[in-house]
CSV table of C-alpha atoms and ligand atoms in Angstrom, one decimal:
chain,number,residue,atom,x,y,z
A,1,MET,CA,17.5,10.9,25.0
A,2,LYS,CA,14.7,11.6,22.4
A,3,LYS,CA,13.5,8.1,21.5
A,4,LEU,CA,11.9,7.9,17.8
A,5,ARG,CA,8.7,6.8,16.7
A,6,LEU,CA,7.7,6.4,13.5
A,7,LEU,CA,3.9,6.4,12.9
A,8,THR,CA,3.8,7.8,9.4
A,9,PRO,CA,2.0,6.0,6.5
A,10,GLY,CA,5.1,4.6,5.2
A,11,PRO,CA,8.1,4.2,5.7
A,12,THR,CA,7.0,2.4,9.0
A,13,GLU,CA,9.0,1.5,12.0
A,14,VAL,CA,11.0,-1.7,11.3
A,15,PRO,CA,11.4,-4.2,14.2
A,16,PRO,CA,14.3,-5.2,15.9
A,17,GLU,CA,14.3,-8.5,14.7
A,18,VAL,CA,14.5,-7.6,11.2
A,19,LEU,CA,16.9,-5.0,11.6
A,20,ALA,CA,19.3,-7.8,12.9
A,21,ALA,CA,18.2,-10.0,9.9
A,22,MET,CA,19.5,-7.3,7.6
A,23,ALA,CA,22.4,-6.9,9.2
A,24,ALA,CA,23.9,-10.6,8.5
A,25,PRO,CA,26.8,-10.9,6.1
A,26,ILE,CA,25.8,-10.9,2.6
A,27,ILE,CA,25.4,-14.2,0.8
A,28,HIS,CA,25.8,-14.5,-3.0
A,29,HIS,CA,22.2,-14.6,-4.9
A,30,ARG,CA,23.5,-17.3,-7.4
A,31,SER,CA,24.4,-19.8,-4.1
A,32,ALA,CA,22.1,-22.7,-2.7
A,33,PRO,CA,21.5,-20.6,0.5
A,34,ALA,CA,20.2,-17.7,-1.7
A,35,ARG,CA,18.0,-19.7,-3.7
A,36,GLU,CA,17.0,-21.5,-0.5
A,37,ARG,CA,15.7,-18.2,1.0
A,38,PHE,CA,14.1,-17.0,-2.5
A,39,ALA,CA,11.9,-20.3,-2.3
A,40,ARG,CA,11.0,-19.8,1.4
A,41,VAL,CA,9.9,-16.1,0.7
A,42,GLN,CA,8.3,-17.0,-2.0
A,43,GLU,CA,6.0,-19.5,-0.3
A,44,MET,CA,5.3,-16.9,2.4
A,45,LEU,CA,4.5,-14.1,0.0
A,46,ARG,CA,1.9,-16.5,-1.9
A,47,ARG,CA,0.2,-16.9,1.6
A,48,LEU,CA,0.4,-12.9,2.3
A,49,PHE,CA,-1.5,-12.1,-1.2
A,50,PHE,CA,-3.6,-15.4,-0.8
A,51,THR,CA,-2.6,-16.4,-4.4
A,52,ARG,CA,-1.2,-19.5,-6.1
A,53,ARG,CA,0.5,-17.3,-8.7
A,54,PRO,CA,4.3,-16.0,-8.5
A,55,VAL,CA,5.0,-13.0,-6.6
A,56,HIS,CA,7.9,-11.0,-8.4
A,57,VAL,CA,10.2,-9.2,-5.8
A,58,LEU,CA,11.6,-6.3,-7.5
A,59,THR,CA,14.4,-3.6,-6.6
A,60,GLY,CA,12.6,-0.4,-6.4
A,61,SER,CA,10.1,1.7,-4.4
A,62,GLY,CA,6.2,1.0,-4.9
A,63,THR,CA,6.3,3.1,-7.7
A,64,ALA,CA,8.2,0.7,-9.8
A,65,GLY,CA,5.9,-1.9,-9.0
A,66,MET,CA,3.0,0.4,-10.3
A,67,GLU,CA,5.4,1.2,-13.3
A,68,ALA,CA,5.8,-2.5,-14.0
A,69,ALA,CA,2.0,-3.3,-13.6
A,70,VAL,CA,1.5,-0.5,-16.6
A,71,VAL,CA,4.4,-1.4,-18.8
A,72,ASN,CA,4.0,-5.2,-18.9
A,73,HIS,CA,0.2,-5.0,-19.5
A,74,PHE,CA,-0.8,-2.1,-21.8
A,75,SER,CA,0.2,-0.6,-24.8
A,76,PRO,CA,0.7,3.0,-26.1
A,77,GLY,CA,-2.8,3.8,-27.5
A,78,GLU,CA,-4.8,1.6,-25.0
A,79,GLU,CA,-7.6,2.6,-22.8
A,80,VAL,CA,-7.6,2.5,-19.3
A,81,ILE,CA,-9.8,3.6,-16.6
A,82,VAL,CA,-8.1,5.2,-13.6
A,83,ILE,CA,-9.9,5.6,-10.5
A,84,GLN,CA,-8.6,8.8,-8.8
A,85,ALA,CA,-9.4,10.2,-5.4
A,86,GLY,CA,-6.3,11.2,-4.0
A,87,LYS,CA,-2.5,11.3,-4.8
A,88,PHE,CA,-1.8,7.6,-5.5
A,89,GLY,CA,-5.0,7.0,-8.1
A,90,ARG,CA,-3.7,10.2,-9.5
A,91,ARG,CA,-0.2,8.5,-9.8
A,92,TRP,CA,-1.6,5.7,-12.1
A,93,GLY,CA,-2.9,8.2,-14.3
A,94,GLU,CA,0.6,10.2,-14.6
A,95,ILE,CA,2.5,6.7,-15.2
A,96,ALA,CA,-0.1,5.4,-17.8
A,97,ARG,CA,0.0,9.1,-19.8
A,98,ALA,CA,3.7,8.6,-19.6
A,99,TYR,CA,3.5,5.3,-21.5
A,100,GLY,CA,1.0,6.9,-23.9
A,101,LEU,CA,-2.2,5.2,-22.6
A,102,THR,CA,-5.4,6.7,-23.2
A,103,VAL,CA,-6.6,7.5,-19.7
A,104,GLN,CA,-10.3,7.9,-18.4
A,105,ALA,CA,-10.1,9.6,-15.0
A,106,LEU,CA,-12.6,8.4,-12.5
A,107,GLU,CA,-12.7,10.7,-10.2
A,108,ALA,CA,-14.1,11.5,-6.6
A,109,GLU,CA,-13.3,14.2,-4.1
A,110,TRP,CA,-10.2,13.3,-2.0
A,111,GLY,CA,-11.9,11.3,1.1
A,112,GLU,CA,-14.5,10.2,-0.9
A,113,VAL,CA,-14.6,6.6,-2.7
A,114,VAL,CA,-15.8,5.7,-6.1
A,115,PRO,CA,-18.5,3.2,-5.8
A,116,ALA,CA,-18.6,0.0,-7.9
A,117,GLU,CA,-21.7,0.8,-9.9
A,118,GLN,CA,-20.1,4.2,-11.1
A,119,LEU,CA,-17.3,1.8,-12.3
A,120,ALA,CA,-19.7,-0.6,-14.0
A,121,GLN,CA,-21.7,2.7,-15.7
A,122,VAL,CA,-18.2,4.3,-17.2
A,123,MET,CA,-17.1,0.7,-18.2
A,124,ALA,CA,-20.2,0.4,-20.3
A,125,ASN,CA,-19.6,3.9,-21.8
A,126,HIS,CA,-15.8,2.7,-22.7
A,127,PRO,CA,-16.3,-0.7,-23.9
A,128,ARG,CA,-12.6,-0.8,-25.4
A,129,CYS,CA,-11.1,-0.1,-22.0
A,130,ARG,CA,-8.2,-2.6,-21.4
A,131,GLY,CA,-7.6,-2.2,-17.9
A,132,VAL,CA,-8.8,-0.2,-14.6
A,133,LEU,CA,-6.4,1.2,-12.1
A,134,ALA,CA,-7.3,1.1,-8.9
A,135,THR,CA,-6.2,1.8,-5.3
A,136,HIS,CA,-7.3,-0.4,-2.2
A,137,VAL,CA,-6.2,2.1,0.5
A,138,GLU,CA,-5.5,5.5,-0.7
A,139,THR,CA,-2.8,6.7,1.8
A,140,SER,CA,-3.4,10.5,1.1
A,141,THR,CA,-6.6,10.4,2.3
A,142,GLY,CA,-6.9,7.3,4.7
A,143,THR,CA,-9.8,5.8,2.3
A,144,LEU,CA,-10.4,2.1,1.8
A,145,PHE,CA,-11.9,1.2,-1.5
A,146,ASP,CA,-13.9,-1.9,-2.2
A,147,VAL,CA,-11.8,-3.6,-4.3
A,148,ARG,CA,-13.4,-6.5,-4.2
A,149,ALA,CA,-16.7,-5.1,-5.7
A,150,PHE,CA,-14.5,-3.4,-8.7
A,151,ALA,CA,-13.1,-7.1,-9.2
A,152,GLU,CA,-16.8,-8.2,-9.8
A,153,VAL,CA,-17.6,-5.6,-12.0
A,154,VAL,CA,-14.2,-5.9,-14.1
A,155,ASP,CA,-14.4,-10.0,-14.2
A,156,ARG,CA,-17.4,-9.2,-16.5
A,157,SER,CA,-15.1,-7.6,-19.2
A,158,GLU,CA,-11.9,-8.3,-21.2
A,159,ALA,CA,-10.2,-5.5,-19.1
A,160,LEU,CA,-7.6,-6.3,-16.2
A,161,LEU,CA,-8.2,-5.1,-12.5
A,162,VAL,CA,-4.7,-3.7,-11.6
A,163,VAL,CA,-4.6,-2.9,-7.8
A,164,ASP,CA,-2.3,-0.7,-5.8
A,165,ALA,CA,-2.2,-2.3,-2.7
A,166,VAL,CA,0.8,-0.9,-1.1
A,167,ALA,CA,-0.7,0.7,2.2
A,168,SER,CA,-3.0,-2.5,2.4
A,169,LEU,CA,-1.3,-5.7,1.8
A,170,GLY,CA,-0.5,-7.1,5.1
A,171,ALA,CA,-2.8,-4.6,6.9
A,172,VAL,CA,-6.2,-5.0,5.7
A,173,ALA,CA,-7.9,-8.2,4.1
A,174,PHE,CA,-6.6,-8.6,0.9
A,175,ASN,CA,-7.6,-11.8,-1.3
A,176,MET,CA,-5.9,-12.0,-4.7
A,177,ASP,CA,-7.2,-14.9,-6.4
A,178,ASP,CA,-10.6,-15.3,-4.6
A,179,TRP,CA,-11.8,-11.5,-5.7
A,180,GLY,CA,-10.4,-12.1,-8.8
A,181,VAL,CA,-7.5,-9.2,-9.1
A,182,ASP,CA,-5.5,-9.4,-12.1
A,183,VAL,CA,-2.4,-7.5,-10.9
A,184,ALA,CA,-1.6,-6.5,-7.6
A,185,VAL,CA,1.5,-4.4,-6.3
A,186,SER,CA,2.8,-3.6,-3.0
A,187,ALA,CA,5.9,-2.4,-1.3
A,188,SER,CA,8.2,-3.2,1.6
A,189,GLN,CA,8.2,-0.2,4.0
A,190,LYS,CA,4.5,-0.1,4.9
A,191,ALA,CA,2.5,-3.1,6.4
A,192,LEU,CA,5.8,-5.2,5.8
A,193,MET,CA,7.6,-3.5,8.4
A,194,LEU,CA,11.0,-3.1,6.3
A,195,PRO,CA,12.7,-0.3,4.7
A,196,PRO,CA,11.7,1.1,1.4
A,197,GLY,CA,13.6,-0.6,-1.6
A,198,LEU,CA,11.5,-3.5,-2.7
A,199,ALA,CA,8.6,-3.6,-4.9
A,200,LEU,CA,5.8,-6.9,-5.0
A,201,VAL,CA,3.9,-7.7,-8.2
A,202,CYS,CA,1.6,-10.7,-8.8
A,203,ALA,CA,-0.2,-11.0,-12.0
A,204,SER,CA,-3.2,-13.6,-12.8
A,205,GLU,CA,-2.9,-16.1,-15.3
A,206,ARG,CA,-4.9,-13.9,-17.5
A,207,ALA,CA,-2.9,-10.9,-16.9
A,208,GLU,CA,0.3,-13.1,-17.6
A,209,LYS,CA,-1.1,-13.4,-21.1
A,210,ARG,CA,-1.0,-9.9,-21.7
A,211,TRP,CA,2.9,-9.7,-21.4
A,212,GLU,CA,3.7,-10.8,-24.8
A,213,GLN,CA,1.0,-8.4,-26.5
A,214,ALA,CA,1.8,-5.3,-24.5
A,215,GLN,CA,4.0,-2.9,-26.6
A,216,SER,CA,5.2,-0.8,-24.0
A,217,ALA,CA,9.2,-0.3,-23.9
A,218,ARG,CA,10.4,-1.9,-21.1
A,219,PHE,CA,13.6,-3.4,-19.7
A,220,TYR,CA,14.5,-3.5,-15.7
A,221,LEU,CA,10.7,-3.8,-15.2
A,222,ASP,CA,10.0,-6.8,-17.6
A,223,LEU,CA,8.0,-9.2,-15.6
A,224,ARG,CA,9.2,-11.8,-18.3
A,225,ALA,CA,12.6,-11.7,-17.4
A,226,SER,CA,11.5,-11.9,-13.7
A,227,ARG,CA,9.6,-15.2,-14.4
A,228,ARG,CA,12.1,-16.7,-16.3
A,229,ALA,CA,14.9,-16.3,-13.4
A,230,MET,CA,12.3,-17.3,-10.9
A,231,ASP,CA,11.5,-20.7,-12.8
A,232,GLY,CA,15.3,-21.1,-12.4
A,233,GLY,CA,15.1,-20.2,-8.6
A,234,GLY,CA,16.7,-17.0,-9.1
A,235,THR,CA,16.1,-13.5,-9.8
A,236,ALA,CA,16.9,-11.4,-13.0
A,237,PHE,CA,19.3,-8.9,-11.7
A,238,THR,CA,21.1,-8.5,-8.6
A,239,PRO,CA,18.7,-8.4,-5.8
A,240,ALA,CA,18.5,-6.2,-2.8
A,241,LEU,CA,20.1,-9.3,-0.7
A,242,SER,CA,19.7,-7.3,2.7
A,243,LEU,CA,16.1,-6.2,1.9
A,244,TRP,CA,15.4,-10.0,1.2
A,245,ALA,CA,16.9,-11.2,4.3
A,246,GLY,CA,14.8,-8.9,6.4
A,247,LEU,CA,11.7,-9.6,4.1
A,248,GLU,CA,12.0,-13.3,5.2
A,249,LYS,CA,12.1,-12.6,8.9
A,250,ALA,CA,9.3,-10.2,8.6
A,251,LEU,CA,7.2,-12.6,6.7
A,252,GLU,CA,7.9,-15.0,9.3
A,253,MET,CA,7.0,-12.8,12.1
A,254,ILE,CA,3.7,-11.9,9.9
A,255,HIS,CA,2.6,-15.4,9.5
A,256,ALA,CA,3.2,-16.6,13.3
A,257,GLN,CA,1.0,-13.9,14.0
A,258,GLY,CA,-1.5,-14.8,11.5
A,259,LEU,CA,-3.0,-12.4,9.1
A,260,GLU,CA,-6.5,-12.6,10.2
A,261,ASN,CA,-5.5,-11.8,13.6
A,262,ILE,CA,-3.2,-8.5,12.3
A,263,TRP,CA,-6.2,-7.3,10.1
A,264,ARG,CA,-8.4,-7.4,13.2
A,265,GLU,CA,-6.1,-5.7,15.2
A,266,THR,CA,-5.2,-3.2,12.6
A,267,GLU,CA,-9.1,-2.4,12.8
A,268,ARG,CA,-9.1,-1.8,16.2
A,269,LEU,CA,-5.9,0.3,16.3
A,270,ALA,CA,-7.9,2.3,13.4
A,271,ALA,CA,-11.0,2.6,15.3
A,272,ALA,CA,-9.3,3.8,18.8
A,273,ALA,CA,-7.5,6.4,16.7
A,274,ARG,CA,-10.7,7.8,15.2
A,275,ALA,CA,-12.5,8.0,18.4
A,276,GLY,CA,-9.5,9.9,19.8
A,277,VAL,CA,-8.9,12.5,16.9
A,278,SER,CA,-12.6,13.1,16.8
A,279,ALA,CA,-12.5,13.9,20.8
A,280,LEU,CA,-9.6,15.9,19.7
A,281,GLY,CA,-11.7,18.0,17.4
A,282,LEU,CA,-10.2,16.6,14.5
A,283,PRO,CA,-12.6,14.7,12.8
A,284,PRO,CA,-11.6,11.7,10.2
A,285,LEU,CA,-11.2,13.0,6.6
A,286,SER,CA,-12.6,9.7,5.0
A,287,GLN,CA,-16.1,8.7,3.8
A,288,SER,CA,-14.5,5.3,4.1
A,289,PRO,CA,-11.7,5.1,6.7
A,290,ALA,CA,-9.2,2.8,6.0
A,291,PRO,CA,-7.8,0.6,9.0
A,292,SER,CA,-4.2,1.0,8.0
A,293,VAL,CA,-4.2,4.8,8.2
A,294,THR,CA,-6.0,7.5,9.7
A,295,ALA,CA,-6.3,11.1,8.0
A,296,ALA,CA,-7.9,13.8,10.4
A,297,ARG,CA,-8.7,17.1,9.7
A,298,LEU,CA,-7.3,20.2,11.3
A,299,PRO,CA,-9.2,23.4,12.2
A,300,ASP,CA,-8.5,25.9,9.7
A,301,ALA,CA,-6.3,28.1,12.6
A,302,VAL,CA,-3.9,25.3,12.7
A,303,ASP,CA,-1.1,25.1,10.6
A,304,GLY,CA,-0.6,21.4,9.9
A,305,ARG,CA,3.1,21.6,8.7
A,306,ARG,CA,4.1,23.6,11.9
A,307,LEU,CA,2.2,20.7,13.9
A,308,VAL,CA,3.9,18.0,12.4
A,309,GLU,CA,7.1,19.7,12.5
A,310,LEU,CA,6.4,20.5,16.5
A,311,LEU,CA,5.9,16.9,17.4
A,312,GLN,CA,9.3,15.7,15.6
A,313,GLU,CA,11.3,18.5,17.3
A,314,ARG,CA,9.5,18.0,20.6
A,315,LEU,CA,8.7,14.6,21.0
A,316,GLY,CA,10.6,12.7,18.1
A,317,LEU,CA,7.2,11.3,17.0
A,318,TYR,CA,6.7,11.3,13.3
A,319,LEU,CA,3.1,11.7,11.8
A,320,GLY,CA,2.1,12.3,8.5
A,321,GLY,CA,1.1,15.5,7.2
A,322,GLY,CA,-0.9,16.5,4.3
A,323,GLN,CA,0.3,15.8,0.5
A,324,ASP,CA,-0.7,18.2,-2.4
A,325,GLN,CA,-4.0,19.9,-2.0
A,326,LEU,CA,-4.6,18.7,1.9
A,327,ALA,CA,-0.9,19.9,2.9
A,328,GLY,CA,-1.3,21.7,5.8
A,329,ARG,CA,-4.9,20.6,6.6
A,330,ILE,CA,-4.7,17.2,7.9
A,331,VAL,CA,-2.7,14.9,9.8
A,332,ARG,CA,-2.2,11.1,9.4
A,333,ILE,CA,-1.4,8.2,11.7
A,334,SER,CA,-0.4,5.1,10.3
A,335,HIS,CA,-1.6,1.5,12.0
A,336,MET,CA,0.7,-0.4,9.5
A,337,GLY,CA,3.2,-3.1,10.6
A,338,ALA,CA,5.1,-2.7,14.0
A,339,CYS,CA,2.5,-0.3,15.9
A,340,ASP,CA,0.4,-1.3,18.7
A,341,ARG,CA,-2.1,0.3,21.0
A,342,LEU,CA,0.2,2.1,23.0
A,343,ASP,CA,1.5,4.1,19.6
A,344,VAL,CA,-2.2,4.9,19.3
A,345,LEU,CA,-2.2,6.6,22.5
A,346,ALA,CA,1.0,8.5,22.4
A,347,ALA,CA,0.1,10.0,18.9
A,348,LEU,CA,-3.0,11.2,20.6
A,349,ALA,CA,-1.1,12.4,23.4
A,350,ALA,CA,1.2,14.3,21.3
A,351,LEU,CA,-1.3,15.4,19.1
A,352,GLU,CA,-3.0,16.9,22.3
A,353,ALA,CA,0.2,18.4,23.3
A,354,GLY,CA,1.1,19.9,19.8
A,355,LEU,CA,-2.5,21.6,19.6
A,356,ALA,CA,-2.4,23.0,22.9
A,357,GLU,CA,1.1,24.6,21.7
A,358,LEU,CA,-0.7,25.7,19.0
A,359,GLY,CA,-3.2,27.9,20.8
A,360,ARG,CA,-5.9,25.0,20.7
A,361,ALA,CA,-6.1,23.5,24.0
A,362,VAL,CA,-8.5,20.7,24.7
A,363,ALA,CA,-9.9,19.0,28.0
A,364,PRO,CA,-6.8,17.3,29.2
A,365,GLY,CA,-6.5,13.6,28.2
A,366,ALA,CA,-9.4,13.7,25.7
A,367,GLY,CA,-8.1,11.9,22.8
A,368,VAL,CA,-6.4,9.1,24.7
A,369,ALA,CA,-9.3,8.6,27.1
A,370,ALA,CA,-11.6,8.0,24.0
A,371,ALA,CA,-9.1,5.9,22.4
A,372,VAL,CA,-9.1,3.8,25.8
A,373,GLY,CA,-12.9,3.7,25.7
A,374,ALA,CA,-12.6,2.3,21.9
A,375,PHE,CA,-10.2,-0.4,23.0
A,376,ALA,CA,-12.1,-1.3,26.1
A,377,THR,CA,-15.3,-1.7,24.4
A,378,GLY,CA,-13.7,-3.6,21.3
A,379,ALA,CA,-15.4,-0.8,19.3
B,401,PMP,N1,0.7,3.5,-3.6
B,401,PMP,C1,0.6,4.1,-2.4
B,401,PMP,C2,-1.2,3.8,-1.8
B,401,PMP,C3,1.1,4.6,-1.7
B,401,PMP,O1,1.0,5.1,-0.3
B,401,PMP,C4,2.5,4.7,-1.9
B,401,PMP,C5,3.5,5.5,-1.2
B,401,PMP,N2,3.2,6.4,0.0
B,401,PMP,C6,2.7,4.8,-3.4
B,401,PMP,C7,1.8,4.1,-3.9
B,401,PMP,C8,3.9,4.7,-4.1
B,401,PMP,O2,5.2,4.1,-3.4
B,401,PMP,P1,6.8,4.7,-3.2
B,401,PMP,O3,6.6,6.0,-2.4
B,401,PMP,O4,7.3,3.4,-2.5
B,401,PMP,O5,7.2,4.5,-4.7
């Protein structure tokens, strides 16, 4: 039997308790038990985002949440600044352009960050900018951006700070209200330990005031409809009921462990993974490595696509490869959701075996030893 291990940076493994919850018979969404579930989930979601604001649960993947953030807050012709240093920052720009917004791209090399001072400068040059679209953890490069510092800069203006927290929420410290984030977007298939299919969107009071002004065409992703339904205890459309059942279970598990504990342990997993990949001769790609996903550079002689395939075929282990211009050049290990220290060690042992098969043998156990050392010192 080949045991499957899903250590890709989304989708991530779904724990058995969550799978079992999703297998329960469907309850009708306009029933008392469903409304009670929506209320329990809403309360737990607000604690996840650290917000007093409503959290909208939309049926769709993370990109649907990003699109909802764009269409509900901006109008064609309005100018937004998009922080782009990877595939998902780029996606913000693509969505904004698709809806006729004028995009000022604030770009950095993939794996680098954009400092808040640079954002402040660009904002000063674009005083009519209506929004800043940023990514908290850029999954394609394993990079953590300083969203809190962005919020301080944006707070001084009329612009809204819109944050893609798809690969951070529930894995990395994030505090919507305290930091002053206006719109936050996340998705089910990362740190929330669910299958893909739910997008989460939360808007500040200031952001919600834009909903009536925004002229972008929208129907399914109209947050006004979602808000009206939520105020009545329901959802605007038939919700993905099985995913909601899983969401309730996953949120219970997350809050039972405690978000601060999860953030701390996720950082330890990432530190050990970085020590391990470095010992294998695969240095971390990012200037500001994310706790939720580690991206490691591969030597030019190693075909990254083949390496990822080999680990799937031989060992049933799924790691992320590179995307777009990083295709074949990096490997990515997720530390989000249902993964633990043994998973990090398994990924490193597998990488060692894969590298050896591709002619890049290292000292036996070097990656695992470095990670075990990192765990021992709590580095
Ligand atoms: N943003 C980030 C940071 C992501 O990692 C992803 C998914 N990999 C998305 C957005 C897009 O989400 P989806 O694929 O669920 O539409």
